Short mmCIF file of N, CA and C in Angstrom, two decimals:
data_model
loop_
_atom_site.label_atom_id
_atom_site.label_comp_id
_atom_site.label_asym_id
_atom_site.label_seq_id
_atom_site.Cartn_x
_atom_site.Cartn_y
_atom_site.Cartn_z
N GLN A 1 38.27 -56.97 -41.73
CA GLN A 1 38.08 -55.84 -41.12
C GLN A 1 39.24 -54.77 -41.39
N VAL A 2 38.84 -53.58 -41.87
CA VAL A 2 39.82 -52.65 -41.79
C VAL A 2 40.18 -51.93 -40.68
N GLN A 3 41.05 -51.34 -40.52
CA GLN A 3 41.66 -50.64 -39.34
C GLN A 3 42.35 -49.27 -39.73
N LEU A 4 41.81 -48.20 -39.12
CA LEU A 4 42.50 -46.89 -39.58
C LEU A 4 43.34 -46.38 -38.50
N VAL A 5 44.49 -45.73 -38.78
CA VAL A 5 45.25 -45.06 -37.83
C VAL A 5 45.84 -43.90 -38.33
N GLU A 6 45.52 -42.80 -37.51
CA GLU A 6 45.82 -41.26 -37.85
C GLU A 6 47.24 -41.05 -37.32
N SER A 7 47.86 -40.21 -37.95
CA SER A 7 49.14 -39.62 -37.63
C SER A 7 49.25 -38.16 -38.12
N GLY A 8 50.05 -37.45 -37.42
CA GLY A 8 50.64 -36.08 -37.93
C GLY A 8 50.17 -35.11 -37.13
N GLY A 9 49.41 -35.30 -36.21
CA GLY A 9 48.99 -34.10 -35.32
C GLY A 9 50.15 -33.58 -34.50
N GLY A 10 49.67 -32.64 -33.81
CA GLY A 10 50.84 -31.90 -33.00
C GLY A 10 50.52 -30.29 -32.54
N LEU A 11 51.48 -29.90 -32.05
CA LEU A 11 51.25 -28.37 -31.64
C LEU A 11 51.73 -27.38 -32.78
N VAL A 12 50.84 -26.51 -33.16
CA VAL A 12 51.42 -25.44 -34.23
C VAL A 12 50.80 -24.27 -34.08
N GLN A 13 51.56 -23.07 -34.22
CA GLN A 13 51.12 -21.85 -34.09
C GLN A 13 50.06 -21.30 -35.02
N ASN A 14 49.34 -20.39 -34.51
CA ASN A 14 48.43 -19.74 -35.21
C ASN A 14 48.87 -19.43 -36.73
N GLY A 15 48.13 -19.70 -37.81
CA GLY A 15 48.50 -19.43 -38.92
C GLY A 15 49.32 -20.57 -39.74
N GLY A 16 49.81 -21.54 -38.94
CA GLY A 16 50.82 -22.53 -39.30
C GLY A 16 49.99 -23.71 -39.88
N SER A 17 50.84 -24.84 -40.55
CA SER A 17 50.12 -25.85 -41.26
C SER A 17 50.40 -27.16 -40.45
N LEU A 18 49.65 -28.33 -41.06
CA LEU A 18 49.85 -29.51 -40.73
C LEU A 18 49.26 -30.39 -41.78
N ARG A 19 50.00 -31.71 -41.74
CA ARG A 19 49.31 -32.58 -42.60
C ARG A 19 49.06 -33.79 -41.86
N LEU A 20 47.87 -34.43 -41.85
CA LEU A 20 47.42 -35.49 -41.20
C LEU A 20 47.41 -36.74 -42.30
N SER A 21 47.72 -37.94 -41.64
CA SER A 21 47.62 -38.95 -42.32
C SER A 21 46.67 -39.97 -41.71
N CYS A 22 45.98 -41.01 -42.63
CA CYS A 22 44.97 -41.92 -42.24
C CYS A 22 45.42 -43.15 -42.85
N ALA A 23 46.08 -43.87 -42.25
CA ALA A 23 46.45 -45.38 -43.08
C ALA A 23 45.62 -46.46 -42.74
N ALA A 24 45.09 -47.19 -43.62
CA ALA A 24 44.42 -48.33 -43.36
C ALA A 24 45.09 -49.63 -43.46
N SER A 25 44.85 -50.57 -42.53
CA SER A 25 45.45 -52.09 -42.62
C SER A 25 44.23 -52.88 -42.46
N GLY A 26 44.59 -54.09 -42.78
CA GLY A 26 43.59 -55.26 -42.75
C GLY A 26 43.00 -55.57 -43.98
N ARG A 27 42.58 -54.34 -44.54
CA ARG A 27 42.11 -54.51 -46.13
C ARG A 27 42.04 -53.21 -46.79
N SER A 28 41.90 -53.40 -47.93
CA SER A 28 41.80 -51.82 -48.76
C SER A 28 40.49 -51.19 -48.35
N PHE A 29 40.67 -49.95 -48.36
CA PHE A 29 39.51 -48.89 -48.42
C PHE A 29 39.07 -48.57 -49.82
N THR A 30 39.69 -48.96 -50.56
CA THR A 30 38.87 -48.87 -52.00
C THR A 30 37.55 -48.96 -51.97
N GLY A 31 37.08 -47.88 -52.72
CA GLY A 31 35.45 -48.23 -52.74
C GLY A 31 34.73 -47.39 -51.78
N HIS A 32 35.30 -47.07 -50.75
CA HIS A 32 34.83 -46.33 -49.54
C HIS A 32 35.03 -44.81 -49.68
N THR A 33 33.89 -43.90 -49.53
CA THR A 33 34.27 -42.68 -49.10
C THR A 33 34.65 -42.63 -47.87
N MET A 34 35.85 -41.63 -47.75
CA MET A 34 36.43 -41.55 -46.31
C MET A 34 36.18 -40.13 -45.87
N GLY A 35 36.11 -39.95 -44.70
CA GLY A 35 36.09 -38.69 -44.09
C GLY A 35 36.87 -38.43 -42.96
N TRP A 36 37.00 -37.18 -42.78
CA TRP A 36 37.71 -36.53 -41.46
C TRP A 36 36.64 -35.89 -40.65
N PHE A 37 36.74 -36.19 -39.27
CA PHE A 37 35.86 -35.47 -38.30
C PHE A 37 36.78 -34.81 -37.11
N ARG A 38 36.22 -33.86 -36.37
CA ARG A 38 36.94 -33.47 -35.36
C ARG A 38 35.98 -33.21 -33.99
N GLN A 39 36.63 -33.20 -33.03
CA GLN A 39 35.96 -33.19 -31.96
C GLN A 39 36.61 -32.64 -30.62
N ALA A 40 36.40 -31.39 -30.35
CA ALA A 40 36.96 -30.43 -29.24
C ALA A 40 36.12 -30.71 -27.77
N PRO A 41 36.90 -30.55 -26.74
CA PRO A 41 36.38 -30.73 -25.62
C PRO A 41 35.06 -30.15 -25.33
N GLY A 42 33.94 -30.96 -24.71
CA GLY A 42 32.82 -30.29 -24.84
C GLY A 42 32.01 -30.19 -25.83
N LYS A 43 32.36 -30.46 -27.08
CA LYS A 43 31.42 -30.14 -28.42
C LYS A 43 31.41 -31.56 -29.15
N GLU A 44 30.19 -31.33 -29.67
CA GLU A 44 29.99 -32.79 -30.79
C GLU A 44 31.10 -32.74 -31.75
N ARG A 45 31.04 -33.98 -32.39
CA ARG A 45 31.78 -34.56 -33.38
C ARG A 45 31.48 -33.68 -34.54
N GLU A 46 32.35 -33.11 -35.42
CA GLU A 46 31.99 -32.04 -36.36
C GLU A 46 32.83 -32.61 -37.57
N PHE A 47 31.91 -32.54 -38.81
CA PHE A 47 32.22 -32.88 -40.03
C PHE A 47 33.20 -32.01 -40.53
N VAL A 48 34.49 -32.63 -41.17
CA VAL A 48 35.58 -31.63 -41.63
C VAL A 48 35.69 -31.85 -43.01
N ALA A 49 35.89 -33.14 -43.61
CA ALA A 49 36.08 -33.14 -45.18
C ALA A 49 35.68 -34.80 -45.42
N SER A 50 35.35 -34.91 -46.68
CA SER A 50 35.28 -36.37 -47.18
C SER A 50 35.75 -36.36 -48.59
N ILE A 51 36.23 -37.50 -48.99
CA ILE A 51 36.59 -37.64 -50.39
C ILE A 51 35.88 -39.06 -50.87
N ASP A 52 35.38 -39.13 -52.00
CA ASP A 52 34.83 -40.12 -52.67
C ASP A 52 35.65 -41.21 -53.00
N TRP A 53 35.13 -42.48 -53.46
CA TRP A 53 36.02 -43.71 -53.72
C TRP A 53 37.03 -43.37 -54.76
N SER A 54 36.44 -42.63 -55.49
CA SER A 54 37.34 -42.29 -56.68
C SER A 54 38.61 -41.17 -56.64
N GLY A 55 38.09 -40.21 -55.57
CA GLY A 55 39.03 -39.27 -55.28
C GLY A 55 38.61 -38.00 -56.19
N GLY A 56 37.57 -38.09 -56.89
CA GLY A 56 37.19 -36.99 -57.67
C GLY A 56 36.25 -36.09 -57.07
N SER A 57 35.53 -36.40 -56.04
CA SER A 57 34.61 -35.74 -55.53
C SER A 57 35.03 -35.37 -53.93
N THR A 58 35.23 -34.30 -53.52
CA THR A 58 35.57 -33.90 -52.11
C THR A 58 34.27 -32.82 -51.64
N ASP A 59 34.09 -32.70 -50.18
CA ASP A 59 33.51 -31.98 -49.69
C ASP A 59 34.18 -31.58 -48.31
N TYR A 60 33.64 -30.36 -47.87
CA TYR A 60 34.30 -29.71 -46.85
C TYR A 60 33.31 -28.95 -45.73
N GLY A 61 33.68 -29.01 -44.55
CA GLY A 61 32.79 -28.20 -43.70
C GLY A 61 32.91 -26.85 -43.84
N ASN A 62 31.95 -26.01 -43.60
CA ASN A 62 32.05 -24.67 -43.77
C ASN A 62 33.18 -23.98 -43.01
N SER A 63 33.56 -24.30 -41.97
CA SER A 63 34.69 -23.88 -41.07
C SER A 63 36.04 -23.92 -41.54
N VAL A 64 36.12 -24.87 -42.56
CA VAL A 64 37.63 -25.51 -43.18
C VAL A 64 37.72 -25.04 -44.57
N LYS A 65 36.69 -24.55 -45.38
CA LYS A 65 36.79 -24.55 -46.64
C LYS A 65 37.50 -23.44 -46.98
N GLY A 66 38.56 -23.66 -48.14
CA GLY A 66 39.58 -22.86 -48.56
C GLY A 66 40.82 -22.82 -47.67
N ARG A 67 40.82 -23.76 -46.70
CA ARG A 67 42.04 -23.85 -45.79
C ARG A 67 42.55 -25.49 -45.76
N PHE A 68 41.54 -26.09 -45.93
CA PHE A 68 41.89 -27.83 -45.68
C PHE A 68 41.82 -28.34 -47.09
N THR A 69 42.65 -29.32 -47.28
CA THR A 69 42.57 -30.13 -48.49
C THR A 69 42.58 -31.56 -48.26
N VAL A 70 41.57 -32.30 -48.63
CA VAL A 70 41.65 -33.73 -48.31
C VAL A 70 42.04 -34.61 -49.68
N SER A 71 42.59 -35.49 -49.50
CA SER A 71 43.21 -36.38 -50.77
C SER A 71 43.52 -37.66 -50.41
N ARG A 72 43.51 -38.64 -51.45
CA ARG A 72 43.74 -40.00 -51.10
C ARG A 72 44.82 -40.77 -51.94
N HIS A 73 45.36 -41.71 -51.55
CA HIS A 73 46.18 -42.59 -52.49
C HIS A 73 46.08 -43.91 -52.13
N ASP A 74 45.11 -44.68 -52.94
CA ASP A 74 44.91 -45.83 -52.87
C ASP A 74 45.77 -46.91 -52.88
N ALA A 75 46.80 -46.67 -53.64
CA ALA A 75 47.89 -47.78 -53.78
C ALA A 75 48.62 -47.83 -52.65
N LYS A 76 48.59 -46.67 -51.74
CA LYS A 76 49.24 -46.74 -50.40
C LYS A 76 48.29 -46.91 -49.41
N ASN A 77 46.88 -47.07 -49.58
CA ASN A 77 45.90 -47.08 -48.63
C ASN A 77 46.01 -46.00 -47.37
N THR A 78 46.21 -44.89 -48.11
CA THR A 78 46.48 -43.86 -47.19
C THR A 78 45.44 -42.52 -47.51
N MET A 79 45.07 -41.75 -46.75
CA MET A 79 44.26 -40.65 -46.81
C MET A 79 44.84 -39.45 -46.06
N TYR A 80 44.77 -38.37 -46.67
CA TYR A 80 45.50 -37.14 -46.05
C TYR A 80 44.61 -35.88 -46.00
N LEU A 81 44.89 -34.95 -44.90
CA LEU A 81 44.34 -33.92 -44.71
C LEU A 81 45.38 -32.78 -44.58
N GLN A 82 45.52 -31.85 -45.48
CA GLN A 82 46.51 -30.88 -45.52
C GLN A 82 45.73 -29.76 -45.07
N MET A 83 46.27 -29.17 -43.85
CA MET A 83 45.76 -28.08 -43.09
C MET A 83 46.42 -26.89 -43.07
N ASN A 84 45.90 -25.80 -43.71
CA ASN A 84 46.73 -24.68 -43.75
C ASN A 84 45.94 -23.35 -43.13
N SER A 85 46.46 -22.45 -42.84
CA SER A 85 46.20 -21.17 -42.13
C SER A 85 45.46 -21.62 -40.87
N LEU A 86 45.95 -22.42 -39.92
CA LEU A 86 45.42 -23.03 -38.88
C LEU A 86 45.07 -21.95 -38.02
N LYS A 87 43.92 -22.04 -37.18
CA LYS A 87 43.47 -21.11 -36.04
C LYS A 87 43.35 -21.77 -34.78
N PRO A 88 43.41 -21.14 -33.69
CA PRO A 88 43.05 -21.74 -32.46
C PRO A 88 41.78 -22.66 -32.49
N GLU A 89 40.74 -22.02 -33.09
CA GLU A 89 39.45 -22.74 -32.91
C GLU A 89 39.42 -24.05 -33.70
N ASP A 90 40.66 -24.51 -34.50
CA ASP A 90 40.82 -25.74 -34.98
C ASP A 90 41.25 -26.71 -34.30
N THR A 91 41.65 -26.36 -33.25
CA THR A 91 42.06 -27.42 -31.93
C THR A 91 41.14 -28.26 -31.76
N ALA A 92 41.41 -29.58 -31.71
CA ALA A 92 40.51 -30.62 -31.59
C ALA A 92 41.41 -32.14 -31.71
N VAL A 93 40.76 -33.15 -31.57
CA VAL A 93 41.17 -34.36 -31.72
C VAL A 93 40.59 -34.92 -33.24
N TYR A 94 41.51 -35.14 -34.15
CA TYR A 94 41.09 -35.44 -35.57
C TYR A 94 40.85 -36.87 -35.72
N TYR A 95 39.60 -37.41 -36.55
CA TYR A 95 39.31 -38.59 -36.66
C TYR A 95 39.28 -38.88 -38.16
N CYS A 96 39.80 -40.01 -38.78
CA CYS A 96 39.36 -40.49 -39.80
C CYS A 96 38.45 -41.74 -39.93
N ALA A 97 37.66 -41.74 -40.95
CA ALA A 97 36.61 -42.61 -40.69
C ALA A 97 36.41 -43.30 -42.26
N ALA A 98 35.69 -44.48 -42.34
CA ALA A 98 35.32 -45.05 -43.58
C ALA A 98 33.70 -45.16 -43.41
N LYS A 99 33.12 -44.40 -44.71
CA LYS A 99 31.68 -44.40 -44.78
C LYS A 99 31.07 -45.68 -45.11
N VAL A 100 30.03 -46.02 -44.43
CA VAL A 100 29.27 -47.42 -44.82
C VAL A 100 27.86 -47.11 -45.28
N GLY A 101 27.32 -45.80 -45.11
CA GLY A 101 25.99 -45.59 -45.73
C GLY A 101 25.58 -44.18 -45.16
N GLY A 102 24.62 -43.47 -45.91
CA GLY A 102 23.91 -42.42 -45.52
C GLY A 102 24.69 -41.15 -45.99
N LYS A 103 24.46 -39.92 -45.42
CA LYS A 103 25.08 -38.68 -45.65
C LYS A 103 26.24 -38.60 -45.25
N TYR A 104 27.42 -37.92 -46.11
CA TYR A 104 28.62 -37.88 -45.95
C TYR A 104 29.04 -37.22 -44.69
N TYR A 105 28.39 -35.97 -44.20
CA TYR A 105 28.41 -35.05 -43.10
C TYR A 105 28.04 -35.53 -41.91
N TYR A 106 27.34 -36.76 -41.87
CA TYR A 106 26.67 -37.57 -40.47
C TYR A 106 27.87 -38.32 -40.15
N PRO A 107 28.40 -38.27 -38.77
CA PRO A 107 29.29 -39.27 -38.16
C PRO A 107 28.59 -40.64 -38.19
N GLU A 108 27.20 -40.77 -38.00
CA GLU A 108 26.62 -41.90 -38.02
C GLU A 108 26.73 -42.74 -39.43
N SER A 109 27.16 -41.84 -40.32
CA SER A 109 27.15 -42.57 -41.86
C SER A 109 28.50 -43.54 -41.77
N TYR A 110 29.60 -43.27 -40.69
CA TYR A 110 30.91 -43.84 -40.84
C TYR A 110 30.86 -45.11 -39.79
N GLY A 111 31.24 -46.26 -40.39
CA GLY A 111 31.33 -47.33 -39.25
C GLY A 111 32.59 -47.84 -38.92
N ILE A 112 33.66 -47.24 -39.50
CA ILE A 112 35.06 -47.67 -39.07
C ILE A 112 35.84 -46.37 -38.79
N TRP A 113 36.28 -46.35 -37.51
CA TRP A 113 36.95 -45.02 -37.09
C TRP A 113 38.28 -45.28 -36.42
N GLY A 114 39.26 -44.40 -36.69
CA GLY A 114 40.46 -44.46 -36.15
C GLY A 114 40.50 -43.97 -34.88
N GLN A 115 41.62 -44.01 -34.14
CA GLN A 115 41.74 -43.70 -32.65
C GLN A 115 41.99 -42.05 -32.58
N GLY A 116 42.16 -41.47 -33.45
CA GLY A 116 42.25 -39.83 -33.33
C GLY A 116 43.61 -39.44 -33.20
N THR A 117 44.01 -38.17 -33.54
CA THR A 117 45.24 -37.42 -33.43
C THR A 117 44.95 -36.21 -32.87
N GLN A 118 45.72 -35.80 -32.03
CA GLN A 118 45.42 -34.28 -31.34
C GLN A 118 46.20 -33.09 -32.20
N VAL A 119 45.37 -32.42 -32.51
CA VAL A 119 45.96 -31.16 -33.20
C VAL A 119 45.74 -29.87 -32.17
N THR A 120 46.74 -29.18 -31.71
CA THR A 120 46.62 -27.97 -31.02
C THR A 120 47.26 -26.73 -31.76
N VAL A 121 46.54 -25.72 -31.83
CA VAL A 121 46.80 -24.36 -32.40
C VAL A 121 46.89 -23.24 -31.22
N SER A 122 48.22 -23.00 -31.33
CA SER A 122 48.42 -21.91 -30.22
C SER A 122 48.22 -20.66 -30.72
N SER A 123 47.69 -19.54 -29.90
CA SER A 123 47.37 -18.03 -30.20
C SER A 123 48.54 -17.44 -30.16
#
């Protein structure tokens, strides 16, 4: 069973940048599409980005396109989310997850989740 641990969250000013990491342990996540989701208080979990098993195909939620970049380094068993031009509305707990089936933008398609890392963007 693979376990996922996010890191890199924190407090940043409006317009700033952060890079989140998602480290897998237990076994490799090679072969899995991996995703990032976020959840703000009182809101549903929102799709942020995904990257396929080869790293050659990525998808992004409309609210982060052009600002966020997802990448993966399978030899390190790590996925990254580079977040630039951050806005207060990006404030949320960010989760990484491994997809087990279904559409990439549905949380229900992901069967393994990390514990989340808080990102707070001050105005």
